[in-house]
Amino acid sequence: MKTFATMLLLGAAMPAGAQTVYTNANGYTLDEAGALQRFATLVVGRDGKVAATLPAGAELPRGKKIDVGGKTLLPGLIDAHGHVMSLGELALRVDLNGTGSLAEAQARLKAYRSSGGWVLGGGWNQERWNLGRFPTAAELDVAIGDKPAYLTRVDGHAAWVNARALALSGITRDTPDPAGGRIERDAQGNATGVLVDAAMKLVRDKIPAPTVKEQEAALAKALEIMASVGMTGAHDAGMGPADWARYQRFLKRRKLTARIYAMARGPDAVAAIAPKGPIGWDSKDMLAMQAMKLQADGALGSRGAWMRADYSDKPGEKGLPFYEEGLLRRMIIDTSAKGFQVNVHAIGDAANGAVLAAFASVPAEQRGALRHRNEHAQIVSLDDLPRFTRLGIIASIQPTHATSDKGMAEARVGELRLQGGYAWKTLIDSGTKIAGGSDFPVEPPNPFYGLHAAVTRMDRNGAPPGGWRAREALTMVQAFHSFTLGAAYAGHAESKVGSLTPGKWADFIIVDRDPFVEPAAGLWRTGIESTWVAGKPVFRKK
Ligand SMILES: [Zn+2]
């Protein structure tokens, strides 16, 4: 690192007390070429930006000294694909996942304090409770009393409701089962408190939309969770005008504790939020909206992903495109012409092919400047893989999807089509730029889970030993790059964040182990001691 002398000069030139010097750190960052660099001292200017990184033994510049105690210090991690509001909303709901008995679920419900008028949540599974029947409205009343409640089953296909919710919905013994749904009933025909499939709507429609206060509480909760897992930035993969207004309020109140790169959901949201064109990063680089999110198909689990040939486990079904190809292409061309990045969800091989074809019709100089992205790039046919590099399309990948999906994906599409599935190493080796993310809350938001999955291709139980399709595993440096500089690049922010380079924001984390030295199998256990954005702490482990 030949620039140490100039860095020192830069540091020495600043007035005493104007900067903070983090000493005794086991520091890592990437240089602009993506190579790993080490340092022992991080110098942060009063402006919240990195002034210098210094090797062990270097003369310390003036400034307030903070001894890191030999702990590992890394650039803050950036999640390139998450759903911020859903993360907060889910965290504020009652979570019955993992309850082993009705009594345990009732105890959890009793302890839960809902902030809103309704008790919302889910995750229950009467099979795990060994109940031999569905739970009842009365058993819910015992736990939560008179507040109306709506709790979805773990698979989302049934809702457990209480007497108050049934009354509000107007369900009586005379209410017929709706088409495609069932009201669970006793021998007299009275509803007992569980609604299946289409019948869920009878109560769901009565749940009032969340208030502004509830939504702000959800955003605050999401930001709290993000800081606690070392996330200093996130790309919101699909938001609307109300979400944007909420972000702006948080920015104004200085309550944004992570940098948000927002993608507007579809052309209407783009037009409503940014009628005059892309909204670049603000003066503190906390918020930007210069991207549109589109969805080309559904997901693999529900066989909604759009495949070229039939699902291996369901002959006659290929999934469905969300848009006719001409419309998809027009939306991408029109929005590109207005200067927006376009990020398209594509899971199935037909969807990936259609998205790449649509991107190919965007003028090359726009494509290069706008950095269009394929979100997920999950099942890609082998002849489509090289098109990512050829067209300069970023692959926005979620490593934990691979380790969660592995068994299901094999059943759905079979071995042959998986050759181009979750093929991150192949993409990187061919020159494609990768951005790492989690798709939280579909997967947990912890970026170390993603690093672990990318490097080991194993789930957090260590399965399968040796990794799933392990030849597509990334090196630790490649995975780290995807959650730092790679994600920053995908958000037009690589000159601002993503590494601890002089002039960039001092977004960093202090963690309880050295992920570059410890065995990769334990990566996901990495604990966050503290998270810093622009040199200010936004999380400290209690
Ligand atoms: Zn998503």
Short mmCIF file of C-alpha atoms in Angstrom, two decimals, residues 82-374:
data_model
loop_
_atom_site.label_atom_id
_atom_site.label_comp_id
_atom_site.label_asym_id
_atom_site.label_seq_id
_atom_site.Cartn_x
_atom_site.Cartn_y
_atom_site.Cartn_z
CA GLY A 82 -34.09 -6.99 0.98
CA HIS A 83 -37.62 -5.96 1.90
CA VAL A 84 -37.19 -3.44 4.67
CA MET A 85 -40.80 -2.83 5.72
CA SER A 86 -41.67 -6.54 5.69
CA LEU A 87 -38.69 -7.19 7.94
CA GLY A 88 -39.96 -4.68 10.50
CA GLU A 89 -43.62 -5.68 10.21
CA LEU A 90 -42.85 -9.35 10.71
CA ALA A 91 -40.60 -8.64 13.67
CA LEU A 92 -43.39 -6.71 15.39
CA ARG A 93 -45.89 -9.55 14.94
CA VAL A 94 -46.28 -12.50 17.24
CA ASP A 95 -44.15 -15.41 16.07
CA LEU A 96 -45.45 -18.90 16.80
CA ASN A 97 -42.79 -20.68 14.75
CA GLY A 98 -41.19 -23.53 16.64
CA THR A 99 -43.88 -23.84 19.33
CA GLY A 100 -44.13 -27.49 20.38
CA SER A 101 -47.56 -27.43 22.01
CA LEU A 102 -50.75 -25.43 22.14
CA ALA A 103 -49.86 -24.41 25.71
CA GLU A 104 -46.50 -23.06 24.57
CA ALA A 105 -48.19 -21.07 21.80
CA GLN A 106 -50.71 -19.70 24.31
CA ALA A 107 -47.90 -18.68 26.66
CA ARG A 108 -46.14 -16.84 23.82
CA LEU A 109 -49.40 -15.09 22.92
CA LYS A 110 -49.98 -14.07 26.55
CA ALA A 111 -46.51 -12.52 26.71
CA TYR A 112 -46.94 -10.66 23.42
CA ARG A 113 -47.81 -6.96 23.53
CA SER A 114 -49.31 -5.80 20.26
CA SER A 115 -48.87 -2.16 19.39
CA GLY A 116 -51.87 -2.05 17.08
CA GLY A 117 -55.56 -2.79 17.39
CA TRP A 118 -55.20 -6.36 16.14
CA VAL A 119 -53.00 -9.24 17.20
CA LEU A 120 -51.31 -10.39 13.97
CA GLY A 121 -48.74 -13.05 13.33
CA GLY A 122 -48.42 -16.71 12.61
CA GLY A 123 -46.16 -19.71 12.28
CA TRP A 124 -48.30 -22.22 14.20
CA ASN A 125 -48.50 -25.87 13.21
CA GLN A 126 -51.02 -28.09 14.98
CA GLU A 127 -49.15 -31.18 13.74
CA ARG A 128 -46.14 -30.19 15.82
CA TRP A 129 -48.46 -29.65 18.78
CA ASN A 130 -49.69 -33.28 18.48
CA LEU A 131 -53.18 -31.88 18.79
CA GLY A 132 -54.90 -34.15 16.27
CA ARG A 133 -57.23 -31.25 15.38
CA PHE A 134 -57.14 -27.53 14.67
CA PRO A 135 -56.98 -25.08 17.61
CA THR A 136 -60.15 -23.15 18.46
CA ALA A 137 -61.23 -19.54 18.85
CA ALA A 138 -61.85 -20.16 22.55
CA GLU A 139 -58.26 -21.38 23.02
CA LEU A 140 -57.08 -18.12 21.47
CA ASP A 141 -59.44 -16.01 23.60
CA VAL A 142 -57.94 -17.56 26.74
CA ALA A 143 -54.50 -16.27 25.71
CA ILE A 144 -55.24 -12.80 24.34
CA GLY A 145 -58.72 -11.80 25.43
CA ASP A 146 -60.88 -9.42 23.49
CA LYS A 147 -58.47 -7.94 20.91
CA PRO A 148 -59.25 -9.39 17.48
CA ALA A 149 -56.59 -11.83 16.31
CA TYR A 150 -55.54 -13.29 12.97
CA LEU A 151 -52.70 -15.82 13.02
CA THR A 152 -51.63 -17.64 9.88
CA ARG A 153 -50.54 -21.27 9.84
CA VAL A 154 -46.86 -21.99 9.12
CA ASP A 155 -47.66 -22.71 5.45
CA GLY A 156 -49.86 -19.65 5.03
CA HIS A 157 -52.85 -21.78 4.03
CA ALA A 158 -55.01 -21.35 7.14
CA ALA A 159 -55.72 -18.70 9.77
CA TRP A 160 -56.51 -19.12 13.46
CA VAL A 161 -58.89 -16.40 14.61
CA ASN A 162 -60.65 -15.62 17.87
CA ALA A 163 -64.27 -14.89 18.77
CA ARG A 164 -63.87 -11.13 18.33
CA ALA A 165 -62.39 -11.55 14.82
CA LEU A 166 -65.18 -13.96 13.86
CA ALA A 167 -67.77 -11.45 15.11
CA LEU A 168 -66.16 -8.56 13.21
CA SER A 169 -66.15 -10.61 10.03
CA GLY A 170 -69.83 -11.46 10.41
CA ILE A 171 -69.21 -15.21 10.05
CA THR A 172 -72.16 -17.22 11.43
CA ARG A 173 -73.37 -20.79 11.05
CA ASP A 174 -75.30 -19.58 8.00
CA THR A 175 -72.17 -18.32 6.20
CA PRO A 176 -71.41 -20.74 3.37
CA ASP A 177 -67.86 -21.91 2.67
CA PRO A 178 -66.49 -19.68 -0.11
CA ALA A 179 -65.25 -21.29 -3.33
CA GLY A 180 -61.75 -22.61 -2.73
CA GLY A 181 -62.02 -22.26 1.03
CA ARG A 182 -63.41 -23.84 4.18
CA ILE A 183 -64.68 -22.58 7.52
CA GLU A 184 -63.86 -25.15 10.22
CA ARG A 185 -67.10 -25.92 12.09
CA ASP A 186 -68.44 -27.88 15.08
CA ALA A 187 -71.27 -30.42 14.88
CA GLN A 188 -73.84 -27.57 14.99
CA GLY A 189 -72.16 -25.79 12.05
CA ASN A 190 -70.71 -22.96 14.14
CA ALA A 191 -67.28 -21.66 13.12
CA THR A 192 -64.64 -23.00 15.52
CA GLY A 193 -61.85 -20.53 14.74
CA VAL A 194 -59.84 -21.79 11.78
CA LEU A 195 -60.32 -20.56 8.23
CA VAL A 196 -58.74 -22.46 5.35
CA ASP A 197 -57.47 -20.95 2.06
CA ALA A 198 -60.11 -18.70 0.40
CA ALA A 199 -62.08 -18.48 3.68
CA MET A 200 -59.15 -16.61 5.27
CA LYS A 201 -60.17 -13.57 3.27
CA LEU A 202 -63.41 -13.25 5.30
CA VAL A 203 -61.39 -12.02 8.29
CA ARG A 204 -58.30 -10.70 6.49
CA ASP A 205 -60.42 -8.07 4.72
CA LYS A 206 -61.50 -6.68 8.11
CA ILE A 207 -57.96 -5.97 9.30
CA PRO A 208 -57.44 -2.22 9.05
CA ALA A 209 -54.45 -0.92 7.07
CA PRO A 210 -51.55 -0.09 9.40
CA THR A 211 -51.48 3.50 10.64
CA VAL A 212 -48.61 5.88 9.88
CA LYS A 213 -47.41 5.37 13.44
CA GLU A 214 -47.44 1.58 13.09
CA GLN A 215 -45.55 1.79 9.82
CA GLU A 216 -42.93 4.06 11.32
CA ALA A 217 -42.55 1.62 14.19
CA ALA A 218 -41.98 -1.14 11.64
CA LEU A 219 -39.31 0.85 9.80
CA ALA A 220 -37.58 1.71 13.08
CA LYS A 221 -37.65 -1.97 14.05
CA ALA A 222 -36.20 -3.02 10.67
CA LEU A 223 -33.37 -0.50 11.00
CA GLU A 224 -32.66 -1.75 14.52
CA ILE A 225 -32.41 -5.35 13.25
CA MET A 226 -30.22 -4.35 10.32
CA ALA A 227 -27.76 -2.50 12.57
CA SER A 228 -27.65 -5.48 14.95
CA VAL A 229 -26.47 -7.81 12.16
CA GLY A 230 -23.79 -5.46 10.83
CA MET A 231 -25.74 -4.14 7.86
CA THR A 232 -24.82 -0.53 7.11
CA GLY A 233 -26.69 -0.42 3.82
CA ALA A 234 -29.57 -2.17 2.10
CA HIS A 235 -31.22 -2.08 -1.29
CA ASP A 236 -35.00 -2.05 -0.82
CA ALA A 237 -36.20 -4.40 -3.56
CA GLY A 238 -39.58 -2.88 -4.29
CA MET A 239 -41.25 0.02 -2.52
CA GLY A 240 -43.98 2.53 -3.27
CA PRO A 241 -44.66 6.25 -2.76
CA ALA A 242 -45.70 5.88 0.91
CA ASP A 243 -42.50 3.95 1.65
CA TRP A 244 -40.43 6.62 -0.05
CA ALA A 245 -42.15 9.39 1.94
CA ARG A 246 -41.45 7.46 5.16
CA TYR A 247 -37.77 7.10 4.24
CA GLN A 248 -37.59 10.83 3.60
CA ARG A 249 -39.15 11.58 6.99
CA PHE A 250 -36.60 9.30 8.66
CA LEU A 251 -33.78 10.97 6.72
CA LYS A 252 -34.93 14.41 7.81
CA ARG A 253 -35.20 13.29 11.45
CA ARG A 254 -31.75 11.66 11.20
CA LYS A 255 -33.27 8.30 12.07
CA LEU A 256 -31.94 6.39 9.07
CA THR A 257 -29.18 4.20 10.50
CA ALA A 258 -28.47 2.33 7.27
CA ARG A 259 -27.98 3.69 3.76
CA ILE A 260 -31.04 2.84 1.70
CA TYR A 261 -30.86 2.34 -2.05
CA ALA A 262 -34.53 2.19 -2.99
CA MET A 263 -36.08 0.50 -6.00
CA ALA A 264 -39.56 1.67 -6.94
CA ARG A 265 -42.02 -1.12 -7.64
CA GLY A 266 -42.93 -0.79 -11.34
CA PRO A 267 -43.37 2.20 -13.69
CA ASP A 268 -46.28 3.75 -11.74
CA ALA A 269 -44.24 3.98 -8.54
CA VAL A 270 -41.30 5.41 -10.48
CA ALA A 271 -43.55 8.08 -11.98
CA ALA A 272 -45.14 8.94 -8.62
CA ILE A 273 -41.87 9.12 -6.68
CA ALA A 274 -39.46 10.53 -9.21
CA PRO A 275 -41.37 12.25 -12.04
CA LYS A 276 -38.36 14.41 -12.89
CA GLY A 277 -35.92 11.52 -13.15
CA PRO A 278 -33.65 9.54 -10.83
CA ILE A 279 -33.09 10.86 -7.31
CA GLY A 280 -29.39 10.41 -6.56
CA TRP A 281 -27.79 9.97 -3.15
CA ASP A 282 -28.44 12.86 -0.75
CA SER A 283 -25.60 14.99 0.63
CA LYS A 284 -24.89 12.43 3.38
CA ASP A 285 -25.33 9.48 0.99
CA MET A 286 -28.07 7.93 3.14
CA LEU A 287 -30.91 7.64 0.60
CA ALA A 288 -31.30 7.30 -3.16
CA MET A 289 -34.04 6.28 -5.60
CA GLN A 290 -32.74 5.67 -9.08
CA ALA A 291 -33.97 2.16 -9.77
CA MET A 292 -37.13 0.35 -10.83
CA LYS A 293 -37.93 -3.16 -9.66
CA LEU A 294 -39.89 -5.51 -11.91
CA GLN A 295 -40.91 -9.11 -11.45
CA ALA A 296 -40.62 -11.39 -14.49
CA ASP A 297 -41.98 -14.53 -12.80
CA GLY A 298 -42.84 -16.16 -9.47
CA ALA A 299 -40.91 -18.53 -7.21
CA LEU A 300 -39.72 -22.11 -7.46
CA GLY A 301 -41.41 -23.40 -4.29
CA SER A 302 -44.92 -22.64 -5.55
CA ARG A 303 -43.94 -23.58 -9.15
CA GLY A 304 -44.62 -20.00 -10.17
CA ALA A 305 -41.13 -19.60 -11.64
CA TRP A 306 -41.34 -19.55 -15.43
CA MET A 307 -39.52 -22.53 -16.96
CA ARG A 308 -38.81 -23.41 -20.60
CA ALA A 309 -39.85 -27.03 -20.06
CA ASP A 310 -42.18 -28.73 -17.57
CA TYR A 311 -41.36 -28.94 -13.89
CA SER A 312 -39.60 -32.22 -13.16
CA ASP A 313 -42.06 -32.98 -10.36
CA LYS A 314 -45.19 -31.71 -12.13
CA PRO A 315 -45.60 -32.63 -15.79
CA GLY A 316 -47.74 -30.14 -17.70
CA GLU A 317 -46.69 -27.15 -15.57
CA LYS A 318 -44.10 -24.59 -16.60
CA GLY A 319 -44.98 -21.66 -14.34
CA LEU A 320 -45.97 -18.30 -15.79
CA PRO A 321 -44.44 -15.04 -16.96
CA PHE A 322 -45.77 -11.96 -15.12
CA TYR A 323 -45.66 -9.88 -18.31
CA GLU A 324 -45.99 -10.64 -21.98
CA GLU A 325 -42.46 -10.32 -23.43
CA GLY A 326 -43.17 -7.24 -25.52
CA LEU A 327 -44.51 -5.39 -22.48
CA LEU A 328 -41.53 -6.39 -20.34
CA ARG A 329 -39.16 -5.10 -23.03
CA ARG A 330 -41.08 -1.83 -23.42
CA MET A 331 -41.07 -1.13 -19.68
CA ILE A 332 -37.34 -1.76 -19.50
CA ILE A 333 -36.54 0.38 -22.56
CA ASP A 334 -38.79 3.27 -21.49
CA THR A 335 -37.52 3.36 -17.91
CA SER A 336 -33.89 3.09 -19.05
CA ALA A 337 -34.47 6.03 -21.37
CA LYS A 338 -35.47 8.07 -18.30
CA GLY A 339 -32.15 7.23 -16.65
CA PHE A 340 -33.25 4.61 -14.14
CA GLN A 341 -31.50 1.36 -13.36
CA VAL A 342 -33.88 -1.57 -13.94
CA ASN A 343 -33.70 -4.58 -11.63
CA VAL A 344 -35.78 -7.57 -12.66
CA HIS A 345 -36.66 -10.57 -10.54
CA ALA A 346 -36.05 -13.73 -12.61
CA ILE A 347 -36.07 -17.25 -11.15
CA GLY A 348 -36.96 -19.71 -13.92
CA ASP A 349 -34.80 -20.31 -17.00
CA ALA A 350 -37.49 -18.92 -19.33
CA ALA A 351 -37.78 -15.78 -17.20
CA ASN A 352 -34.01 -15.34 -17.09
CA GLY A 353 -33.83 -15.73 -20.86
CA ALA A 354 -36.65 -13.23 -21.42
CA VAL A 355 -35.07 -10.68 -19.05
CA LEU A 356 -31.67 -10.97 -20.72
CA ALA A 357 -33.31 -10.60 -24.15
CA ALA A 358 -35.16 -7.50 -22.95
CA PHE A 359 -31.95 -6.01 -21.51
CA ALA A 360 -30.26 -6.69 -24.87
CA SER A 361 -32.70 -4.31 -26.53
CA VAL A 362 -31.57 -1.39 -24.32
CA PRO A 363 -28.94 0.78 -26.05
CA ALA A 364 -25.51 -0.45 -24.93
CA GLU A 365 -24.27 2.87 -23.55
CA GLN A 366 -27.39 3.18 -21.36
CA ARG A 367 -27.02 -0.38 -20.17
CA GLY A 368 -23.43 0.26 -19.15
CA ALA A 369 -24.14 3.53 -17.37
CA LEU A 370 -27.30 2.41 -15.58
CA ARG A 371 -25.97 -0.96 -14.34
CA HIS A 372 -29.13 -3.02 -14.90
CA ARG A 373 -29.53 -6.02 -12.65
CA ASN A 374 -31.03 -9.47 -12.74
#
